[in-house]
Every structure is written in structure tokens, then in C-alpha cells.
């Protein structure tokens, strides 16, 4: 099935020929997909069938019946399941032990129509739409409407179950408000309207929505079935919405840049999988999956801590690193070790850059021995070891001179491929089964096959070591964090020109993009 690119940027989000896999079928009408970040399974609603189902490696099975005709679902930061229930006109919360609590069911003393979809802001507030589909035959329980209009509501972080929600839009703006999602910075909230076939965007100002305007309109096709329904924002700020023929993707400026073809009429979508790059789509009688090159905006539940360890004690949440105050626990099946720029010219006496002080600082850090111990442990556990070497041909052809660092490589005739200076330092030579990645930039990502290796190995947690802390190590950590990887930096497995530069990087920049720890803690945490 071929997807349709309307702008070159679409190719950066999904491959034009990415296959759409059917994972389960024979349902009544699927909705509300949500991925559990710890236990790695998908929940979805079979709404008219009044059942909630679970999809995991064992297949599809029933999770709850009856389900009060649940529709949209998500988790809060504590991994409580939040459900829009059509037949009870409620937003309900299910604790991990299954205890159900009604969070909201009435506004101004009148019963809500039928909460349909919801999302959670990082402050813990819950935002939901309230059309009246759940009072129609089949989709809910047929009964009179009490409100007489369809709104969008908010439950504040300090909301008490049973308290009335806050109305955040004019009650007559929407005909059938449906899907909603925040942008990555949470400065904007997108809300679509199924009957009006459009998407509105609002600026978020504390607990209020202001400056509402139409973001996209005309989301319809006289020749294809499909309407705006479920909607999600990716990590780059693009908006993915159900529409005729599949999913339509709009860039942050509101331009339609591409369409993802889905075999059946889609109703909702959500990313999941170990690396958050599998897009699950609930479409009529089936659930589908398609691999994408981009993941979702970082929602609070993706950083959930609650039960964030598996039965083996290894960290089971790919969306976060352990905090500094908890014992480090790393799942070897998700980790890869990078040994970067540990080459003779960089950190050894007699190397091209020895005058910088780097050999002395490398000795002070005991970096070579620490990395060697860590690499041995990783090989023992089947963790890929990836050597990243800065190498240039004789004469440095192709190396740009746009920065002093690159000028220095040429001036010192350094890091030439095939020479002693370009070779790995004694004790850190690549071993059989290790990967070797060549670069001629500071970052290990730029122009290399690093991410291809990580994807092929299924790794989303990177243990990064090497030289120099404030240059190659920091650049690689920053980009890795931006790409969605958990970056782990054993700081005594890194070195640079001197302790001051090392500490400045470790104590400031690195704290915002990585988990900074020690080599022994990583070795102990790999179980």
C-alpha cells in the first residue's frame, strides 16, 4: 500500500511504501488505542461490542466486558487508565489494581453528553471532548441529551472525583468535538470537529484556551469515506488525524504534507512499541500497525515511574532514564555501548593532540581501563559494542574547515586512516562482533550508520563513553536525546583536555540530556 507524499518533508516521517500490517480483525468498531510503556501491550476499545481488548505478543484477548462502551483512552503519569465511557457519560479512572473511580459525569448539574477522547497535560490536568455519539444507538445507550450543546472540558490537577469539570471553549463553537492533542511544548491544543470536518487550534494560557482559530479545514472527500476523529501530535509538532482514506498529516503551519493509506475507515491512532515508532491504528473492524520514522510528543505517561521495572528488575520504560536517587537498573536487551574517539591521536602520549593535556586527563579519569571493563561486561551480556572513530583520508580530502577543531585535524595531520594516530588505543581495540563506525564530525550521528545499527539491534538506551567529554560526547548525547534515546553517561569513562572542561560539561549540559553516573554503577546495573 503506497502512502501519498504531498510535500518532501513527509518522507522524513514515514517511508512511502511502509507496509500496513493487520494485527487483529473481526471486531465491531475499534477505538481508543493506547500503549502501556512498562508492560509493552496495546489496549483498545471495541466500543459498540462493549468490550476492552488487549493486544500483545500472545495475540488479542478480552480485558474487560462490559466496558461501559469505553471509547478514547490514555494513561496519567501514575499509569492509571483514563477512559471516556459512552454509556455512563463519564470520564473514569482505573487504577492498576482495577479499581474504578468516576472523575466527572455532570456539568452545571446536567449529565455530560458522552465523553469521547482525552489527553493529559504535564501538570496532570485532563482535557476531554464531549460530543453526543454515546447517546446514539449502537455507539452507546440511546437516551435524551441533557446539555443541548457539545463542549470541551478540563479537569484540573487537584480535581476531586465527582467535582464538575471546567468548560474551556464557548459551548456553541463545536458541533461534534472529537479528537484533541497538545503540541510538543503544550503551548497549543488542537481540537477537531467531525461534522465541521476541521481542526481548530488554541493557545494554552494556564488553565484557559485563547485565540482559537481554524488550523485545517475541508477534511473530507466525496469519493472516500472518512472523517476527522482520532488525532495525535508527533515529536516534531506535526498533526496526524483520521480522514478519508486513512490518516492525513499536517505540519505545524497547517499545511497538508501527506496521507497514510489505511485499508479500512480509521477511527483513532497512537504510537507504541519499544522505540515508540510503531503507529497503531484502530480502523473499523481491525487494528493495524505501520512503522514510522518519528514518534509521538512526549506525554506524561511515557515517563511514568510507578511500576517501571519488570519482574527481572530491569528498567522497562524506554521513555525515561532512572533518576539519580534510585539504583541503576538497565535492561541489556535495550542497551548499546558507544566507545567514541578513543584513538591514539586523541588521548595518548605522542598523539597529535597530546599538547592539549588530554592524555593526562584520560589517565586521571582511568578512562581506558573503565571503558575496557564496561565493554567486557557488555559483550558478556550480548550488548552491542560500537566503536566510533574520527577518521580522515591522507590529506583530509572532504573535511570542511568551518570550525577550529577541523582545522586542527588538518594542521596536525591527525586521525589519518591507516596510521597509528587513527587507531584505537591499546586495550580498546574492536573485538570480533563489535561494530566500527567512521565519522568526520563531532557527533557520532552525523553522516554515519550509527542509527541504522541501533535500529537493527532494537536498542533505545545508549551508554556513551570516550573523548572528548565537552565535544564529541556532549554533541552525541544532545542529539541522541533529541532523537528519543535514553543517554547514559558513565562520567569516569569519559575524558577531555582538563578536569575543568570535563566538569563543566558533566555538571551542566549533560544533566539536561542524559543520566550521568559511574562505570561501576552501569556494570552493576546491567542485569
Short mmCIF file of C-alpha atoms in Angstrom, two decimals:
data_model
loop_
_atom_site.label_atom_id
_atom_site.label_comp_id
_atom_site.label_asym_id
_atom_site.label_seq_id
_atom_site.Cartn_x
_atom_site.Cartn_y
_atom_site.Cartn_z
CA UNK A 1 0.00 0.00 0.00
CA UNK A 2 1.51 3.29 -1.13
CA UNK A 3 1.22 6.39 1.01
CA UNK A 4 0.91 9.81 -0.58
CA UNK A 5 3.58 12.48 -0.11
CA UNK A 6 2.33 16.00 -0.82
CA UNK A 7 5.49 17.67 0.48
CA UNK A 8 9.12 16.43 0.62
CA UNK A 9 9.04 16.69 4.44
CA UNK A 10 6.63 13.74 4.55
CA UNK A 11 9.45 11.38 3.60
CA UNK A 12 11.12 12.18 6.90
CA UNK A 13 8.09 10.89 8.80
CA UNK A 14 7.27 7.61 7.06
CA UNK A 15 8.52 5.57 4.14
CA UNK A 16 6.28 5.94 1.10
CA UNK A 17 5.95 2.15 0.84
CA UNK A 18 5.85 1.31 4.56
CA UNK A 19 3.62 -1.77 4.89
CA UNK A 20 0.42 -1.54 6.91
CA UNK A 21 0.06 -4.75 8.94
CA UNK A 22 -3.27 -6.09 10.17
CA UNK A 23 -2.74 -7.26 13.76
CA UNK A 24 -6.29 -8.34 14.55
CA UNK A 25 -9.71 -8.27 12.93
CA UNK A 26 -13.33 -9.36 13.31
CA UNK A 27 -14.24 -6.67 15.83
CA UNK A 28 -17.30 -4.42 15.80
CA UNK A 29 -15.78 -0.92 15.76
CA UNK A 30 -12.32 -0.32 17.23
CA UNK A 31 -11.29 2.85 19.06
CA UNK A 32 -9.04 4.37 21.71
CA UNK A 33 -5.64 2.65 21.20
CA UNK A 34 -3.12 3.29 23.99
CA UNK A 35 0.30 1.70 24.61
CA UNK A 36 1.41 0.60 28.09
CA UNK A 37 5.01 1.88 28.41
CA UNK A 38 6.07 -0.62 31.07
CA UNK A 39 4.40 -3.90 30.17
CA UNK A 40 4.52 -3.26 26.42
CA UNK A 41 1.00 -4.00 25.23
CA UNK A 42 -1.79 -2.15 23.41
CA UNK A 43 -5.24 -1.58 24.85
CA UNK A 44 -8.10 -0.68 22.53
CA UNK A 45 -11.86 -0.33 22.73
CA UNK A 46 -14.33 -2.44 20.78
CA UNK A 47 -16.87 0.20 21.60
CA UNK A 48 -20.25 -0.99 20.23
CA UNK A 49 -19.29 -4.51 21.32
CA UNK A 50 -18.93 -3.14 24.86
CA UNK A 51 -15.53 -4.76 25.43
CA UNK A 52 -11.99 -3.57 26.06
CA UNK A 53 -9.29 -5.67 24.44
CA UNK A 54 -5.54 -6.16 24.87
CA UNK A 55 -3.06 -6.84 22.08
CA UNK A 56 0.37 -8.24 22.96
CA UNK A 57 2.80 -10.87 21.71
CA UNK A 58 0.30 -13.60 22.59
CA UNK A 59 -2.37 -12.05 20.35
CA UNK A 60 -5.66 -10.33 21.20
CA UNK A 61 -7.77 -11.13 24.23
CA UNK A 62 -10.56 -9.55 26.22
CA UNK A 63 -9.53 -7.28 29.07
CA UNK A 64 -12.93 -6.11 30.31
CA UNK A 65 -16.57 -6.89 29.45
CA UNK A 66 -18.81 -4.96 29.79
CA UNK A 67 -16.70 -1.83 29.41
CA UNK A 68 -19.46 0.82 29.62
CA UNK A 69 -18.84 1.25 25.90
CA UNK A 70 -15.49 2.90 26.55
CA UNK A 71 -14.07 4.99 23.72
CA UNK A 72 -10.95 7.16 23.96
CA UNK A 73 -8.30 6.09 26.48
CA UNK A 74 -4.97 7.27 27.86
CA UNK A 75 -2.85 6.94 30.98
CA UNK A 76 -1.88 9.51 33.57
CA UNK A 77 1.64 9.82 34.96
CA UNK A 78 0.93 7.11 37.55
CA UNK A 79 -0.30 4.69 34.88
CA UNK A 80 -3.92 4.93 35.94
CA UNK A 81 -6.04 4.18 32.88
CA UNK A 82 -8.36 7.05 31.93
CA UNK A 83 -11.41 6.08 29.86
CA UNK A 84 -14.18 8.05 28.16
CA UNK A 85 -17.27 5.92 28.83
CA UNK A 86 -20.18 6.39 26.44
CA UNK A 87 -22.88 4.52 28.29
CA UNK A 88 -22.23 6.27 31.63
CA UNK A 89 -21.42 9.74 30.20
CA UNK A 90 -18.32 9.70 32.40
CA UNK A 91 -14.59 10.12 32.46
CA UNK A 92 -13.50 7.16 34.58
CA UNK A 93 -10.14 6.21 36.08
CA UNK A 94 -8.98 2.61 36.53
CA UNK A 95 -6.12 2.13 38.98
CA UNK A 96 -3.53 -0.57 38.16
CA UNK A 97 -5.39 -2.89 40.55
CA UNK A 98 -8.61 -2.38 38.55
CA UNK A 99 -10.40 -0.07 40.98
CA UNK A 100 -12.76 2.23 39.05
CA UNK A 101 -13.36 5.86 40.03
CA UNK A 102 -15.67 8.28 38.22
CA UNK A 103 -13.77 11.54 37.78
CA UNK A 104 -16.52 13.55 36.07
CA UNK A 105 -20.06 12.91 34.85
CA UNK A 106 -22.01 16.21 35.17
CA UNK A 107 -21.70 19.90 34.32
CA UNK A 108 -23.94 22.55 35.87
CA UNK A 109 -25.97 19.73 37.37
CA UNK A 110 -26.68 18.12 34.00
CA UNK A 111 -25.24 14.85 32.76
CA UNK A 112 -22.45 15.16 30.21
CA UNK A 113 -23.28 14.03 26.69
CA UNK A 114 -20.72 11.20 26.27
CA UNK A 115 -17.02 11.98 26.77
CA UNK A 116 -15.25 10.82 23.64
CA UNK A 117 -11.49 11.44 23.70
CA UNK A 118 -8.99 12.84 26.17
CA UNK A 119 -5.37 13.81 26.75
CA UNK A 120 -3.24 14.67 29.77
CA UNK A 121 -1.03 17.73 30.16
CA UNK A 122 2.29 17.53 32.02
CA UNK A 123 0.77 19.36 35.02
CA UNK A 124 -1.63 16.43 35.45
CA UNK A 125 -4.73 18.19 34.10
CA UNK A 126 -7.07 16.10 31.93
CA UNK A 127 -8.71 17.63 28.84
CA UNK A 128 -11.62 15.90 27.08
CA UNK A 129 -14.23 16.36 24.36
CA UNK A 130 -17.96 15.72 24.87
CA UNK A 131 -19.99 15.08 21.70
CA UNK A 132 -23.18 13.02 21.92
CA UNK A 133 -22.22 9.90 19.96
CA UNK A 134 -22.64 7.83 23.10
CA UNK A 135 -26.35 8.60 23.15
CA UNK A 136 -26.85 7.18 19.66
CA UNK A 137 -27.95 3.59 19.04
CA UNK A 138 -25.01 1.20 18.77
CA UNK A 139 -22.30 3.62 19.85
CA UNK A 140 -23.77 3.97 23.33
CA UNK A 141 -27.14 3.93 25.04
CA UNK A 142 -29.93 5.82 23.31
CA UNK A 143 -31.33 8.44 25.69
CA UNK A 144 -32.23 12.16 25.70
CA UNK A 145 -29.50 14.77 25.90
CA UNK A 146 -29.41 17.00 28.97
CA UNK A 147 -26.87 19.67 27.94
CA UNK A 148 -28.09 20.54 24.46
CA UNK A 149 -24.61 21.50 23.22
CA UNK A 150 -21.22 19.85 22.82
CA UNK A 151 -18.19 21.21 24.66
CA UNK A 152 -14.56 20.68 25.59
CA UNK A 153 -13.65 20.36 29.27
CA UNK A 154 -10.72 20.31 31.66
CA UNK A 155 -10.14 18.54 34.97
CA UNK A 156 -7.50 20.46 36.97
CA UNK A 157 -4.51 18.72 38.61
CA UNK A 158 -6.22 18.98 42.02
CA UNK A 159 -9.55 17.66 40.69
CA UNK A 160 -11.62 15.68 43.17
CA UNK A 161 -13.72 12.80 41.79
CA UNK A 162 -17.26 13.98 41.24
CA UNK A 163 -16.43 17.68 41.01
CA UNK A 164 -17.67 19.37 37.85
CA UNK A 165 -15.17 19.95 35.04
CA UNK A 166 -14.14 23.35 33.71
CA UNK A 167 -15.57 24.35 30.31
CA UNK A 168 -12.65 25.67 28.22
CA UNK A 169 -14.36 26.71 24.96
CA UNK A 170 -17.53 28.55 24.09
CA UNK A 171 -20.29 25.99 24.35
CA UNK A 172 -21.58 26.62 20.81
CA UNK A 173 -18.23 26.59 18.94
CA UNK A 174 -18.19 22.88 18.13
CA UNK A 175 -20.84 20.69 16.56
CA UNK A 176 -19.17 17.38 17.35
CA UNK A 177 -15.79 17.92 19.08
CA UNK A 178 -13.80 14.71 18.85
CA UNK A 179 -10.02 14.19 18.79
CA UNK A 180 -7.67 16.51 20.66
CA UNK A 181 -3.94 16.69 21.33
CA UNK A 182 -1.27 19.05 22.63
CA UNK A 183 1.73 20.19 20.62
CA UNK A 184 5.13 19.02 21.98
CA UNK A 185 5.62 22.19 24.06
CA UNK A 186 1.99 22.14 25.27
CA UNK A 187 1.65 25.77 24.18
CA UNK A 188 -1.12 24.78 21.76
CA UNK A 189 -4.10 22.44 21.91
CA UNK A 190 -5.62 21.05 18.71
CA UNK A 191 -9.31 20.01 18.68
CA UNK A 192 -11.10 18.59 15.66
CA UNK A 193 -14.79 18.60 14.80
CA UNK A 194 -16.14 15.57 12.99
CA UNK A 195 -19.19 17.25 11.48
CA UNK A 196 -17.46 20.51 10.57
CA UNK A 197 -14.57 18.50 9.08
CA UNK A 198 -11.96 20.82 10.52
CA UNK A 199 -9.31 21.24 13.20
CA UNK A 200 -9.11 24.25 15.48
CA UNK A 201 -6.02 25.26 17.41
CA UNK A 202 -5.93 27.25 20.63
CA UNK A 203 -3.11 28.87 22.57
CA UNK A 204 -2.87 27.39 26.05
CA UNK A 205 -2.69 30.04 28.76
CA UNK A 206 -2.59 28.29 32.13
CA UNK A 207 -5.99 26.67 32.60
CA UNK A 208 -7.56 28.57 29.69
CA UNK A 209 -7.66 28.33 25.91
CA UNK A 210 -7.35 31.59 23.98
CA UNK A 211 -7.03 32.79 20.40
CA UNK A 212 -8.99 29.95 18.83
CA UNK A 213 -8.69 29.71 15.05
CA UNK A 214 -9.12 27.16 12.27
CA UNK A 215 -5.92 25.18 11.75
CA UNK A 216 -7.14 22.94 8.92
CA UNK A 217 -10.47 22.66 7.10
CA UNK A 218 -12.10 20.60 4.36
CA UNK A 219 -11.03 17.27 5.83
CA UNK A 220 -13.44 15.31 3.66
CA UNK A 221 -13.68 13.62 0.27
CA UNK A 222 -16.87 12.96 -1.65
CA UNK A 223 -15.33 9.80 -3.13
CA UNK A 224 -13.85 8.26 0.02
CA UNK A 225 -15.35 7.60 3.45
CA UNK A 226 -13.56 9.04 6.45
CA UNK A 227 -13.88 11.90 8.92
CA UNK A 228 -11.76 13.73 11.49
CA UNK A 229 -11.89 11.56 14.60
CA UNK A 230 -8.78 10.47 16.49
CA UNK A 231 -5.81 12.84 16.36
CA UNK A 232 -2.24 12.85 17.71
CA UNK A 233 0.79 15.12 17.53
CA UNK A 234 4.23 13.72 16.78
CA UNK A 235 7.53 14.76 18.37
CA UNK A 236 8.17 17.30 15.59
CA UNK A 237 4.83 19.03 16.01
CA UNK A 238 3.08 17.51 13.00
CA UNK A 239 -0.61 16.67 13.47
CA UNK A 240 -1.86 13.20 12.39
CA UNK A 241 -5.64 12.93 12.07
CA UNK A 242 -8.04 10.27 10.79
CA UNK A 243 -9.53 11.32 7.46
CA UNK A 244 -10.80 9.94 4.14
CA UNK A 245 -8.64 7.02 3.04
CA UNK A 246 -6.53 6.86 6.17
CA UNK A 247 -4.53 9.45 8.11
CA UNK A 248 -3.80 12.99 6.94
CA UNK A 249 -0.66 14.68 8.24
CA UNK A 250 -0.37 18.44 8.70
CA UNK A 251 2.82 20.29 9.53
CA UNK A 252 2.84 22.82 12.41
CA UNK A 253 1.93 25.60 9.98
CA UNK A 254 -1.29 23.80 8.97
CA UNK A 255 -0.08 22.57 5.59
CA UNK A 256 -1.23 19.10 4.50
CA UNK A 257 2.05 17.30 3.73
CA UNK A 258 0.98 13.69 3.25
CA UNK A 259 -1.55 10.90 3.64
CA UNK A 260 -1.09 7.46 5.20
CA UNK A 261 -3.25 4.86 3.46
CA UNK A 262 -5.22 2.54 5.77
CA UNK A 263 -7.30 -0.38 4.36
CA UNK A 264 -10.37 0.37 6.50
CA UNK A 265 -12.04 3.51 7.82
CA UNK A 266 -9.77 4.70 10.67
CA UNK A 267 -11.12 5.95 13.98
CA UNK A 268 -8.08 6.59 16.18
CA UNK A 269 -4.33 6.14 16.44
CA UNK A 270 -1.43 6.08 18.87
CA UNK A 271 2.27 5.32 18.80
CA UNK A 272 3.82 2.45 20.76
CA UNK A 273 6.39 -0.30 20.57
CA UNK A 274 9.79 -0.47 22.29
CA UNK A 275 11.08 2.60 20.41
CA UNK A 276 7.72 4.42 20.07
CA UNK A 277 7.97 4.22 16.28
CA UNK A 278 5.07 1.82 15.65
CA UNK A 279 1.87 3.66 14.81
CA UNK A 280 -1.19 1.65 15.83
CA UNK A 281 -4.42 2.48 14.03
CA UNK A 282 -7.90 1.37 15.09
CA UNK A 283 -9.93 1.13 11.90
CA UNK A 284 -13.48 -0.22 11.83
CA UNK A 285 -13.24 -3.99 12.35
CA UNK A 286 -9.45 -4.21 12.69
CA UNK A 287 -6.28 -2.94 14.32
CA UNK A 288 -3.36 -2.06 12.05
CA UNK A 289 0.28 -1.10 12.59
CA UNK A 290 2.72 0.83 10.42
CA UNK A 291 6.34 1.74 11.18
CA UNK A 292 7.21 5.44 11.15
CA UNK A 293 10.42 7.44 11.34
CA UNK A 294 9.05 9.73 14.02
CA UNK A 295 7.48 9.09 17.41
CA UNK A 296 4.82 10.84 19.49
CA UNK A 297 5.06 14.00 21.52
CA UNK A 298 6.39 13.10 24.94
CA UNK A 299 3.30 12.55 27.06
CA UNK A 300 3.39 12.28 30.88
CA UNK A 301 2.55 8.57 30.98
CA UNK A 302 5.56 7.79 28.80
CA UNK A 303 7.74 8.92 31.71
CA UNK A 304 5.67 7.01 34.27
CA UNK A 305 7.65 5.75 37.23
CA UNK A 306 5.10 3.74 39.22
CA UNK A 307 5.72 0.12 38.28
CA UNK A 308 8.51 0.95 35.91
CA UNK A 309 10.52 -2.20 36.46
CA UNK A 310 9.88 -5.62 35.05
CA UNK A 311 9.81 -8.85 37.01
CA UNK A 312 13.54 -9.21 36.36
CA UNK A 313 14.22 -5.83 37.98
CA UNK A 314 15.42 -4.25 34.77
CA UNK A 315 14.16 -0.84 33.77
CA UNK A 316 11.22 -1.50 31.45
CA UNK A 317 10.34 2.02 30.35
CA UNK A 318 12.11 3.15 27.17
CA UNK A 319 10.88 6.70 27.58
CA UNK A 320 12.94 7.61 30.62
CA UNK A 321 16.25 7.02 32.36
CA UNK A 322 16.38 6.10 36.04
CA UNK A 323 16.75 9.10 38.31
CA UNK A 324 19.93 9.75 40.23
CA UNK A 325 18.38 8.68 43.53
CA UNK A 326 17.33 5.16 42.50
CA UNK A 327 19.60 2.16 41.91
CA UNK A 328 20.60 1.97 38.29
CA UNK A 329 18.88 -0.91 36.54
CA UNK A 330 19.46 -1.37 32.83
CA UNK A 331 17.89 -3.98 30.60
CA UNK A 332 20.77 -5.36 28.47
CA UNK A 333 18.33 -6.16 25.66
CA UNK A 334 17.74 -2.43 25.19
CA UNK A 335 21.27 -1.12 25.64
CA UNK A 336 24.19 -0.40 23.33
CA UNK A 337 27.67 0.80 24.31
CA UNK A 338 29.41 3.53 22.33
CA UNK A 339 33.19 3.97 22.65
CA UNK A 340 33.89 7.25 20.91
CA UNK A 341 37.18 8.77 19.69
CA UNK A 342 39.34 6.61 21.95
CA UNK A 343 42.17 6.83 19.43
CA UNK A 344 45.88 7.36 19.84
CA UNK A 345 45.97 10.90 18.43
CA UNK A 346 43.17 11.94 20.79
CA UNK A 347 44.18 10.65 24.24
CA UNK A 348 47.65 9.05 24.10
CA UNK A 349 51.11 10.46 24.79
CA UNK A 350 52.76 11.05 21.44
CA UNK A 351 49.43 11.66 19.77
CA UNK A 352 48.69 14.67 17.61
CA UNK A 353 46.70 16.37 20.39
CA UNK A 354 48.89 15.40 23.35
CA UNK A 355 49.83 19.05 23.99
CA UNK A 356 46.20 19.79 24.85
CA UNK A 357 46.50 17.88 28.12
CA UNK A 358 44.13 15.16 27.03
CA UNK A 359 46.46 12.19 27.77
CA UNK A 360 46.90 13.36 31.36
CA UNK A 361 43.20 13.85 31.94
CA UNK A 362 42.44 10.45 30.41
CA UNK A 363 44.85 8.92 32.94
CA UNK A 364 43.29 10.88 35.81
CA UNK A 365 39.88 9.53 34.84
CA UNK A 366 41.26 5.99 34.39
CA UNK A 367 39.00 6.16 31.36
CA UNK A 368 40.65 3.45 29.24
CA UNK A 369 40.51 0.81 31.97
CA UNK A 370 36.98 1.80 32.98
CA UNK A 371 35.72 1.56 29.42
CA UNK A 372 37.51 -1.75 28.89
CA UNK A 373 35.80 -3.23 31.95
CA UNK A 374 32.43 -1.94 30.79
CA UNK A 375 32.96 -3.27 27.25
CA UNK A 376 33.82 -6.71 28.60
CA UNK A 377 30.62 -6.77 30.64
CA UNK A 378 28.55 -5.67 27.66
CA UNK A 379 30.00 -8.37 25.41
CA UNK A 380 29.27 -10.94 28.12
CA UNK A 381 25.59 -9.90 28.14
CA UNK A 382 25.18 -9.52 24.39
CA UNK A 383 25.07 -5.72 24.49
CA UNK A 384 26.37 -4.34 21.16
CA UNK A 385 29.70 -2.53 21.44
CA UNK A 386 30.02 0.25 18.86
CA UNK A 387 33.38 1.97 18.29
CA UNK A 388 33.01 5.42 16.76
CA UNK A 389 36.27 6.67 15.25
CA UNK A 390 37.06 10.06 13.74
CA UNK A 391 39.00 9.20 10.58
CA UNK A 392 40.08 11.16 7.52
CA UNK A 393 41.98 10.12 4.39
CA UNK A 394 45.54 11.26 3.82
CA UNK A 395 45.34 14.98 3.12
CA UNK A 396 41.92 15.13 4.79
CA UNK A 397 40.07 15.41 1.49
CA UNK A 398 36.42 16.22 2.08
CA UNK A 399 36.90 17.61 5.58
CA UNK A 400 35.43 21.10 5.87
CA UNK A 401 37.33 23.90 7.58
CA UNK A 402 34.33 25.62 9.13
CA UNK A 403 35.50 25.18 12.73
CA UNK A 404 38.83 25.36 14.60
CA UNK A 405 38.53 21.71 15.60
CA UNK A 406 38.53 20.56 11.98
CA UNK A 407 41.33 22.98 11.11
CA UNK A 408 43.36 21.40 13.92
CA UNK A 409 42.93 17.93 12.43
CA UNK A 410 44.50 19.14 9.21
CA UNK A 411 47.19 21.28 10.86
CA UNK A 412 48.34 18.34 13.00
CA UNK A 413 47.89 15.76 10.22
CA UNK A 414 45.82 13.88 12.76
CA UNK A 415 43.44 10.91 12.75
CA UNK A 416 44.51 9.72 9.33
CA UNK A 417 43.01 6.38 8.42
CA UNK A 418 45.57 3.58 8.47
CA UNK A 419 48.06 5.40 10.67
CA UNK A 420 48.96 4.83 14.33
CA UNK A 421 47.22 8.06 15.30
CA UNK A 422 43.90 6.93 13.92
CA UNK A 423 43.99 3.51 15.57
CA UNK A 424 42.12 2.57 18.74
CA UNK A 425 44.10 2.98 21.95
CA UNK A 426 45.65 -0.18 23.44
CA UNK A 427 43.05 -2.03 25.44
CA UNK A 428 40.08 -0.72 23.48
CA UNK A 429 40.65 -2.34 20.12
CA UNK A 430 37.48 -3.57 18.37
CA UNK A 431 36.78 -7.25 19.08
CA UNK A 432 35.05 -9.79 16.86
CA UNK A 433 31.33 -8.97 16.86
CA UNK A 434 31.86 -5.28 17.66
CA UNK A 435 30.74 -2.56 15.27
CA UNK A 436 33.04 0.18 13.94
CA UNK A 437 31.51 3.44 12.77
CA UNK A 438 33.59 6.08 11.00
CA UNK A 439 32.84 9.80 11.15
CA UNK A 440 34.46 13.15 10.49
CA UNK A 441 32.17 15.32 12.58
CA UNK A 442 31.97 15.74 16.36
CA UNK A 443 28.62 13.98 16.72
CA UNK A 444 28.54 10.23 16.22
CA UNK A 445 25.20 10.60 14.43
CA UNK A 446 26.22 12.97 11.65
CA UNK A 447 26.70 11.20 8.33
CA UNK A 448 27.19 7.75 9.88
CA UNK A 449 25.42 4.40 10.06
CA UNK A 450 25.05 4.60 13.85
CA UNK A 451 21.26 4.82 13.92
CA UNK A 452 20.92 2.06 11.35
CA UNK A 453 22.89 -0.23 13.67
CA UNK A 454 20.82 0.76 16.69
CA UNK A 455 17.57 0.16 14.82
CA UNK A 456 18.71 -3.20 13.50
CA UNK A 457 19.68 -4.26 17.03
CA UNK A 458 16.47 -2.85 18.54
CA UNK A 459 18.33 -0.62 21.05
CA UNK A 460 16.90 2.53 22.64
CA UNK A 461 19.27 3.09 25.60
CA UNK A 462 22.80 4.23 24.81
CA UNK A 463 25.73 4.02 27.21
CA UNK A 464 28.18 6.57 25.84
CA UNK A 465 31.89 6.70 26.71
CA UNK A 466 35.05 8.17 25.21
CA UNK A 467 36.60 11.51 24.34
CA UNK A 468 36.19 14.42 24.46
CA UNK A 469 33.53 14.99 27.12
CA UNK A 470 32.65 18.57 26.23
CA UNK A 471 32.79 18.00 22.47
CA UNK A 472 32.06 14.63 20.85
CA UNK A 473 30.46 13.08 23.94
CA UNK A 474 28.20 16.05 24.65
CA UNK A 475 27.25 16.56 20.99
CA UNK A 476 26.30 12.91 20.62
CA UNK A 477 24.32 12.92 23.88
CA UNK A 478 22.35 16.02 22.90
CA UNK A 479 21.37 14.61 19.52
CA UNK A 480 20.60 11.20 20.99
CA UNK A 481 18.20 12.79 23.46
CA UNK A 482 16.54 14.75 20.65
CA UNK A 483 16.09 11.50 18.72
CA UNK A 484 14.33 9.87 21.67
CA UNK A 485 17.13 7.66 23.01
CA UNK A 486 17.89 7.37 26.70
CA UNK A 487 21.50 8.51 27.08
CA UNK A 488 23.57 7.12 29.96
CA UNK A 489 26.96 8.75 30.59
CA UNK A 490 29.41 7.00 32.95
CA UNK A 491 31.47 10.13 33.51
CA UNK A 492 34.63 8.26 34.60
CA UNK A 493 34.54 6.52 31.22
CA UNK A 494 34.95 9.91 29.52
CA UNK A 495 37.76 12.46 29.39
CA UNK A 496 38.77 15.69 27.70
CA UNK A 497 41.62 18.25 27.91
CA UNK A 498 41.33 19.00 31.61
CA UNK A 499 39.12 18.49 34.64
CA UNK A 500 37.55 21.94 34.45
CA UNK A 501 36.22 21.41 30.94
CA UNK A 502 35.06 17.91 31.83
CA UNK A 503 33.23 19.02 34.97
CA UNK A 504 31.60 21.97 33.22
CA UNK A 505 30.05 19.63 30.66
CA UNK A 506 29.11 16.91 33.14
CA UNK A 507 27.64 19.22 35.77
CA UNK A 508 25.63 21.45 33.46
CA UNK A 509 24.77 20.50 29.87
CA UNK A 510 24.80 16.75 30.42
CA UNK A 511 22.39 16.95 33.34
CA UNK A 512 19.65 18.06 30.95
CA UNK A 513 20.09 15.41 28.26
CA UNK A 514 21.42 12.29 29.96
CA UNK A 515 21.69 10.21 33.10
CA UNK A 516 25.18 10.91 34.47
CA UNK A 517 26.59 8.07 36.54
CA UNK A 518 29.75 5.99 37.12
CA UNK A 519 31.19 2.98 35.32
CA UNK A 520 30.75 0.66 38.30
CA UNK A 521 27.09 1.67 38.60
CA UNK A 522 26.50 0.80 34.94
CA UNK A 523 28.28 -2.54 35.25
CA UNK A 524 26.24 -3.36 38.35
CA UNK A 525 23.01 -2.12 36.76
CA UNK A 526 23.33 -4.33 33.66
CA UNK A 527 21.50 -7.47 34.75
#
